[in-house]
Amino acid sequence: MATSAAAQEAQTESAASKESQETSTETAQTPERNVLTIQIGFENTTEEPIGKAVEKWAELLEAESNGTMKLQLFPNSSLGSKSELIDQMIMGENIITIADGAFYADYGVPDLGILYGPFFFDNWNEVWKLIDSDWYKAECGKLADKGLTVLTSNWVYGERELMTKTKVVTPADIKGKKIRLANSQIYVEGFNALGATAVPMALGDVYTSLQNGTLDGVENPLSTLYGQSFQEVSKNILMTGHILNFTTWCIGTDYLNTLTPEQQELLYRTGEEAGLYNNEQQAAANDDYRKKLEDAGVTFTELTDEERALWKEASLSFYEKGSQFGWSEDLYNTVKAAVQ
């Protein structure tokens, strides 16, 4: 018996409805697109300017990748120490961490350590010229060959200043004074060259040592000086800015090479954008810490051009010790030429 036109139309609509329902079910069951997640471990808290900037980096990367790339944050060394992370990165793990030239010197690129000698840079413009120079790019290339690729270098970490129990202005004023330095050959030899007696010491022991006279002074960014409450036992800060401490973010070269060119470009670009945000946060925080230190009774002294010239002249003997650090011949003049 022939099927009526109405019945055929009903069957067609029923089949179409069933097909539509099946298509909807299939769509609902289709897994979400893959999201590339990269872990980023660092020592700082997310309350510090640099921690806030890492959060900004994560926001930028997710937004500009349309949600296909994410940074998973591990502050407070919760993913491991810097050395542990670096070792994992060289083995190909999906990790980014923070490091600087003094650290990279220990990973086979010793010339980068010169950037953390005393009074090497006169201002931040020289720093930014340096990281855009052929010399710096070549050094980063050597680092990449050893398994670590620098993603971004335009992040201010802080200016290191000199805090002392009695007022000092010139290098002659610190001759023989016991100044605490981190346990780094470059830092220690740098202050010895300035005429001080450098004392490597854990930061946690400095407060008591200033209090009982074992130390005459300490150097660090204002944020650290205030955070350690040194203003309670030392009342003078000379704004030396003897190290303009910029920092970098690096990733394992092998892992980076597993990413598409587009993904790599997004990491580089958003890291640079976040660096600019970090620098704004650092400047505002530095002003705030200075006010807090002044309110606590600390006296600040700014160097005149003539006084700064005395410190720079005193520092030159440090740069003559390059063979101790494994530096290339005439490295000081080579790098200085790169920032002119």
Short mmCIF file of C-alpha atoms in Angstrom, two decimals:
data_model
loop_
_atom_site.label_atom_id
_atom_site.label_comp_id
_atom_site.label_asym_id
_atom_site.label_seq_id
_atom_site.Cartn_x
_atom_site.Cartn_y
_atom_site.Cartn_z
CA MET A 1 0.00 0.00 0.00
CA ALA A 2 1.39 3.33 -1.01
CA THR A 3 2.46 5.71 1.72
CA SER A 4 0.58 8.99 1.65
CA ALA A 5 2.48 12.24 1.11
CA ALA A 6 1.57 13.32 4.65
CA ALA A 7 2.97 10.11 6.13
CA GLN A 8 6.18 10.43 4.12
CA GLU A 9 6.61 13.99 5.33
CA ALA A 10 6.08 12.87 8.94
CA GLN A 11 8.69 10.12 8.53
CA THR A 12 11.17 12.61 7.04
CA GLU A 13 10.67 15.05 9.92
CA SER A 14 11.06 12.21 12.44
CA ALA A 15 14.31 11.06 10.83
CA ALA A 16 15.61 14.63 10.72
CA SER A 17 14.70 15.14 14.39
CA LYS A 18 16.47 11.91 15.36
CA GLU A 19 19.56 12.89 13.35
CA SER A 20 19.54 16.34 15.00
CA GLN A 21 19.32 14.77 18.47
CA GLU A 22 22.17 12.37 17.66
CA THR A 23 24.30 15.27 16.36
CA SER A 24 23.61 17.29 19.53
CA THR A 25 24.56 14.32 21.71
CA GLU A 26 27.77 13.80 19.76
CA THR A 27 28.62 17.49 20.10
CA ALA A 28 28.02 17.42 23.84
CA GLN A 29 30.22 14.35 24.18
CA THR A 30 33.08 15.83 22.11
CA PRO A 31 36.02 16.54 24.47
CA GLU A 32 37.08 20.16 25.00
CA ARG A 33 40.03 21.41 22.98
CA ASN A 34 43.45 20.72 24.47
CA VAL A 35 44.85 23.43 26.73
CA LEU A 36 48.64 23.74 27.01
CA THR A 37 49.53 24.26 30.68
CA ILE A 38 53.04 25.33 31.71
CA GLN A 39 54.16 25.41 35.33
CA ILE A 40 55.92 28.54 36.57
CA GLY A 41 57.81 28.29 39.87
CA PHE A 42 59.41 31.18 41.77
CA GLU A 43 60.59 32.09 45.28
CA ASN A 44 58.49 35.21 45.76
CA THR A 45 54.99 35.56 47.17
CA THR A 46 52.10 36.73 45.04
CA GLU A 47 51.85 39.79 47.31
CA GLU A 48 55.20 41.10 46.08
CA PRO A 49 55.33 43.22 42.91
CA ILE A 50 57.04 40.45 40.97
CA GLY A 51 54.44 37.91 42.12
CA LYS A 52 51.63 40.20 40.99
CA ALA A 53 53.35 40.55 37.63
CA VAL A 54 53.50 36.76 37.21
CA GLU A 55 49.74 36.69 37.79
CA LYS A 56 49.44 39.39 35.10
CA TRP A 57 51.53 37.24 32.75
CA ALA A 58 49.17 34.31 33.30
CA GLU A 59 46.16 36.53 32.52
CA LEU A 60 47.76 37.91 29.37
CA LEU A 61 48.78 34.49 28.05
CA GLU A 62 45.35 32.97 28.59
CA ALA A 63 43.58 35.94 27.01
CA GLU A 64 45.88 36.33 24.01
CA SER A 65 45.91 32.59 23.29
CA ASN A 66 42.10 32.47 23.45
CA GLY A 67 42.31 30.10 26.38
CA THR A 68 44.57 27.56 24.66
CA MET A 69 47.62 28.32 26.86
CA LYS A 70 47.82 28.70 30.63
CA LEU A 71 50.48 29.30 33.28
CA GLN A 72 50.06 27.36 36.52
CA LEU A 73 51.64 29.41 39.32
CA PHE A 74 53.76 27.96 42.12
CA PRO A 75 54.96 30.84 44.37
CA ASN A 76 57.00 30.54 47.59
CA SER A 77 59.27 27.86 46.08
CA SER A 78 56.33 25.44 46.31
CA LEU A 79 57.41 23.69 43.10
CA GLY A 80 60.99 23.35 44.33
CA SER A 81 64.19 25.34 44.66
CA LYS A 82 65.65 27.23 41.71
CA SER A 83 68.39 24.62 41.27
CA GLU A 84 65.87 21.78 41.38
CA LEU A 85 63.65 23.47 38.80
CA ILE A 86 66.57 24.26 36.50
CA ASP A 87 67.67 20.62 36.58
CA GLN A 88 64.14 19.48 35.70
CA MET A 89 63.88 22.06 32.91
CA ILE A 90 67.12 20.87 31.33
CA MET A 91 65.61 17.37 31.37
CA GLY A 92 62.64 18.63 29.33
CA GLU A 93 59.96 19.33 31.95
CA ASN A 94 57.25 21.95 31.23
CA ILE A 95 58.53 24.54 33.71
CA ILE A 96 59.45 28.24 33.69
CA THR A 97 61.47 29.82 36.51
CA ILE A 98 63.20 33.06 37.47
CA ALA A 99 66.99 33.44 37.39
CA ASP A 100 69.68 36.03 36.70
CA GLY A 101 73.15 36.29 35.21
CA ALA A 102 74.93 35.49 38.45
CA PHE A 103 73.06 32.18 38.51
CA TYR A 104 73.60 31.47 34.81
CA ALA A 105 77.33 31.91 35.38
CA ASP A 106 77.18 28.68 37.38
CA TYR A 107 75.46 26.95 34.46
CA GLY A 108 78.28 27.42 32.01
CA VAL A 109 77.96 31.05 30.83
CA PRO A 110 80.35 32.86 33.20
CA ASP A 111 80.48 36.17 31.31
CA LEU A 112 76.89 36.98 32.32
CA GLY A 113 78.09 37.28 35.93
CA ILE A 114 79.79 40.62 35.21
CA LEU A 115 76.37 42.30 35.10
CA TYR A 116 76.13 41.87 38.89
CA GLY A 117 79.42 43.54 39.77
CA PRO A 118 79.30 46.85 41.70
CA PHE A 119 78.53 50.08 39.82
CA PHE A 120 78.57 48.38 36.42
CA PHE A 121 75.46 50.21 35.17
CA ASP A 122 74.94 53.97 35.54
CA ASN A 123 71.18 53.85 34.94
CA TRP A 124 68.36 51.60 33.81
CA ASN A 125 68.56 52.86 30.22
CA GLU A 126 71.95 51.13 30.02
CA VAL A 127 70.35 47.91 31.24
CA TRP A 128 67.68 48.04 28.54
CA LYS A 129 70.29 48.80 25.87
CA LEU A 130 72.30 45.83 27.05
CA ILE A 131 69.51 43.27 26.82
CA ASP A 132 68.86 44.44 23.25
CA SER A 133 72.54 44.18 22.29
CA ASP A 134 74.17 41.58 20.06
CA TRP A 135 76.51 40.64 22.93
CA TYR A 136 73.64 39.79 25.28
CA LYS A 137 71.78 37.87 22.59
CA ALA A 138 74.92 35.85 21.89
CA GLU A 139 75.32 35.02 25.60
CA CYS A 140 71.67 33.93 25.77
CA GLY A 141 72.35 31.78 22.72
CA LYS A 142 75.18 30.04 24.59
CA LEU A 143 72.78 29.45 27.48
CA ALA A 144 70.17 27.98 25.13
CA ASP A 145 72.79 25.57 23.81
CA LYS A 146 73.29 24.40 27.41
CA GLY A 147 69.57 23.71 27.80
CA LEU A 148 68.05 26.97 29.09
CA THR A 149 66.30 29.56 26.93
CA VAL A 150 65.65 33.08 28.23
CA LEU A 151 62.06 34.12 27.50
CA THR A 152 62.23 37.70 28.79
CA SER A 153 64.83 39.93 30.46
CA ASN A 154 63.03 43.25 30.95
CA TRP A 155 61.95 42.63 34.56
CA VAL A 156 63.25 44.97 37.30
CA TYR A 157 64.03 43.07 40.49
CA GLY A 158 65.36 46.01 42.47
CA GLU A 159 68.21 48.42 43.11
CA ARG A 160 70.59 47.33 45.84
CA GLU A 161 71.36 50.06 48.38
CA LEU A 162 73.79 50.28 51.32
CA MET A 163 72.41 50.42 54.89
CA THR A 164 74.87 51.21 57.70
CA LYS A 165 74.83 51.91 61.42
CA THR A 166 76.85 55.12 60.96
CA LYS A 167 76.51 57.48 58.02
CA VAL A 168 78.75 56.78 55.03
CA VAL A 169 79.09 58.74 51.79
CA THR A 170 82.35 57.77 50.05
CA PRO A 171 84.32 54.52 49.72
CA ALA A 172 86.77 55.84 52.30
CA ASP A 173 83.91 55.80 54.83
CA ILE A 174 83.44 52.01 54.55
CA LYS A 175 87.11 51.08 54.61
CA GLY A 176 87.38 48.07 56.91
CA LYS A 177 83.70 48.14 57.85
CA LYS A 178 82.05 44.73 58.03
CA ILE A 179 79.26 44.61 55.42
CA ARG A 180 77.02 41.59 55.00
CA LEU A 181 76.84 40.11 51.49
CA ALA A 182 75.08 37.07 50.09
CA ASN A 183 77.38 34.06 49.79
CA SER A 184 78.35 34.78 46.18
CA GLN A 185 81.93 35.20 45.01
CA ILE A 186 80.97 38.09 42.74
CA TYR A 187 79.12 39.97 45.51
CA VAL A 188 81.85 39.35 48.12
CA GLU A 189 84.79 40.30 45.90
CA GLY A 190 82.87 43.33 44.68
CA PHE A 191 82.55 44.84 48.15
CA ASN A 192 86.07 43.89 49.13
CA ALA A 193 87.22 45.89 46.10
CA LEU A 194 85.28 48.90 47.39
CA GLY A 195 87.32 48.77 50.59
CA ALA A 196 84.86 47.06 52.92
CA THR A 197 85.34 43.78 54.74
CA ALA A 198 82.70 41.62 53.09
CA VAL A 199 81.04 39.11 55.44
CA PRO A 200 79.03 36.31 53.76
CA MET A 201 76.10 35.56 56.06
CA ALA A 202 72.58 34.15 55.94
CA LEU A 203 70.05 36.96 55.81
CA GLY A 204 68.28 35.62 58.89
CA ASP A 205 71.38 36.25 61.03
CA VAL A 206 71.89 39.88 59.99
CA TYR A 207 69.48 41.59 62.42
CA THR A 208 71.22 40.22 65.53
CA SER A 209 74.66 40.87 64.01
CA LEU A 210 73.80 44.52 63.37
CA GLN A 211 72.34 44.78 66.83
CA ASN A 212 75.42 43.40 68.63
CA GLY A 213 78.02 45.10 66.43
CA THR A 214 79.26 42.03 64.57
CA LEU A 215 78.22 43.84 61.39
CA ASP A 216 78.46 47.52 60.44
CA GLY A 217 76.09 47.32 57.51
CA VAL A 218 74.13 45.35 54.94
CA GLU A 219 73.14 45.85 51.29
CA ASN A 220 69.89 44.90 49.58
CA PRO A 221 66.85 46.45 47.87
CA LEU A 222 64.71 48.67 50.13
CA SER A 223 61.94 46.08 50.17
CA THR A 224 64.26 43.50 51.76
CA LEU A 225 65.84 45.98 54.19
CA TYR A 226 62.39 46.95 55.45
CA GLY A 227 61.00 43.42 55.35
CA GLN A 228 63.81 42.20 57.61
CA SER A 229 63.17 45.08 60.09
CA PHE A 230 66.77 46.28 59.84
CA GLN A 231 65.50 49.84 60.38
CA GLU A 232 65.19 48.94 64.06
CA VAL A 233 68.96 48.48 64.42
CA SER A 234 70.46 50.58 61.60
CA LYS A 235 69.43 54.11 60.69
CA ASN A 236 71.36 55.16 57.58
CA ILE A 237 70.85 54.29 53.92
CA LEU A 238 73.15 55.47 51.13
CA MET A 239 71.33 55.29 47.80
CA THR A 240 74.18 53.68 45.92
CA GLY A 241 72.16 51.63 43.46
CA HIS A 242 75.42 49.71 43.20
CA ILE A 243 73.67 46.82 41.46
CA LEU A 244 70.72 47.44 39.13
CA ASN A 245 69.25 44.02 39.57
CA PHE A 246 67.25 42.98 36.53
CA THR A 247 66.04 39.42 36.29
CA THR A 248 64.96 36.96 33.62
CA TRP A 249 62.51 34.11 33.13
CA CYS A 250 63.81 30.96 31.47
CA ILE A 251 62.45 27.70 30.13
CA GLY A 252 64.07 24.42 29.07
CA THR A 253 65.23 24.65 25.46
CA ASP A 254 64.11 21.09 24.65
CA TYR A 255 60.60 21.71 26.00
CA LEU A 256 60.32 25.06 24.23
CA ASN A 257 61.12 23.35 20.94
CA THR A 258 58.06 21.10 21.35
CA LEU A 259 55.81 24.18 21.08
CA THR A 260 54.56 25.63 17.82
CA PRO A 261 56.14 28.91 16.60
CA GLU A 262 52.86 30.65 17.46
CA GLN A 263 52.91 29.32 21.02
CA GLN A 264 56.54 30.33 21.45
CA GLU A 265 55.83 33.83 20.19
CA LEU A 266 52.94 34.19 22.65
CA LEU A 267 55.19 33.20 25.57
CA TYR A 268 57.84 35.71 24.55
CA ARG A 269 55.41 38.57 23.87
CA THR A 270 53.23 38.21 26.96
CA GLY A 271 56.35 37.82 29.12
CA GLU A 272 57.61 41.18 27.83
CA GLU A 273 54.20 42.79 28.45
CA ALA A 274 54.12 41.45 32.00
CA GLY A 275 57.65 42.79 32.52
CA LEU A 276 56.47 46.33 31.85
CA TYR A 277 53.67 45.84 34.36
CA ASN A 278 56.19 44.49 36.89
CA ASN A 279 58.40 47.55 36.49
CA GLU A 280 55.49 49.89 37.24
CA GLN A 281 54.66 47.86 40.36
CA GLN A 282 58.29 47.84 41.49
CA ALA A 283 58.63 51.62 41.17
CA ALA A 284 55.49 52.26 43.22
CA ALA A 285 56.54 49.74 45.87
CA ASN A 286 60.03 51.22 46.15
CA ASP A 287 58.57 54.67 46.88
CA ASP A 288 56.32 53.11 49.51
CA TYR A 289 59.19 51.27 51.23
CA ARG A 290 61.29 54.43 51.30
CA LYS A 291 58.48 56.30 53.05
CA LYS A 292 58.06 53.48 55.57
CA LEU A 293 61.79 53.50 56.31
CA GLU A 294 61.83 57.28 56.69
CA ASP A 295 58.84 57.07 59.05
CA ALA A 296 60.89 54.58 61.10
CA GLY A 297 63.66 57.15 61.52
CA VAL A 298 66.04 56.11 58.73
CA THR A 299 68.09 58.89 57.10
CA PHE A 300 68.58 58.65 53.33
CA THR A 301 71.61 60.09 51.54
CA GLU A 302 71.75 60.61 47.78
CA LEU A 303 75.09 60.52 45.95
CA THR A 304 76.27 63.53 43.99
CA ASP A 305 77.84 62.89 40.57
CA GLU A 306 81.29 63.47 42.08
CA GLU A 307 80.66 61.03 44.92
CA ARG A 308 79.33 58.37 42.57
CA ALA A 309 82.45 58.77 40.44
CA LEU A 310 84.54 57.89 43.51
CA TRP A 311 82.57 54.65 44.00
CA LYS A 312 82.89 53.73 40.31
CA GLU A 313 86.64 54.34 40.42
CA ALA A 314 86.94 52.13 43.51
CA SER A 315 85.00 49.36 41.78
CA LEU A 316 87.38 49.09 38.84
CA SER A 317 89.84 46.87 40.71
CA PHE A 318 87.05 44.26 40.94
CA TYR A 319 86.76 44.06 37.14
CA GLU A 320 90.48 43.35 36.90
CA LYS A 321 89.84 40.00 38.62
CA GLY A 322 87.98 38.47 35.69
CA SER A 323 90.24 35.43 35.52
CA GLN A 324 88.95 34.40 38.97
CA PHE A 325 85.44 34.18 37.53
CA GLY A 326 86.36 32.60 34.19
CA TRP A 327 85.51 35.75 32.21
CA SER A 328 86.55 36.37 28.63
CA GLU A 329 89.53 38.62 28.06
CA ASP A 330 88.73 42.36 28.24
CA LEU A 331 85.11 41.53 29.08
CA TYR A 332 84.50 44.79 30.99
CA ASN A 333 85.27 46.97 27.95
CA THR A 334 83.41 44.63 25.62
CA VAL A 335 80.19 44.82 27.61
CA LYS A 336 80.54 48.54 28.34
CA ALA A 337 80.74 49.14 24.59
CA ALA A 338 77.45 47.27 24.20
CA VAL A 339 75.56 49.78 26.37
CA GLN A 340 76.93 52.96 24.80
#
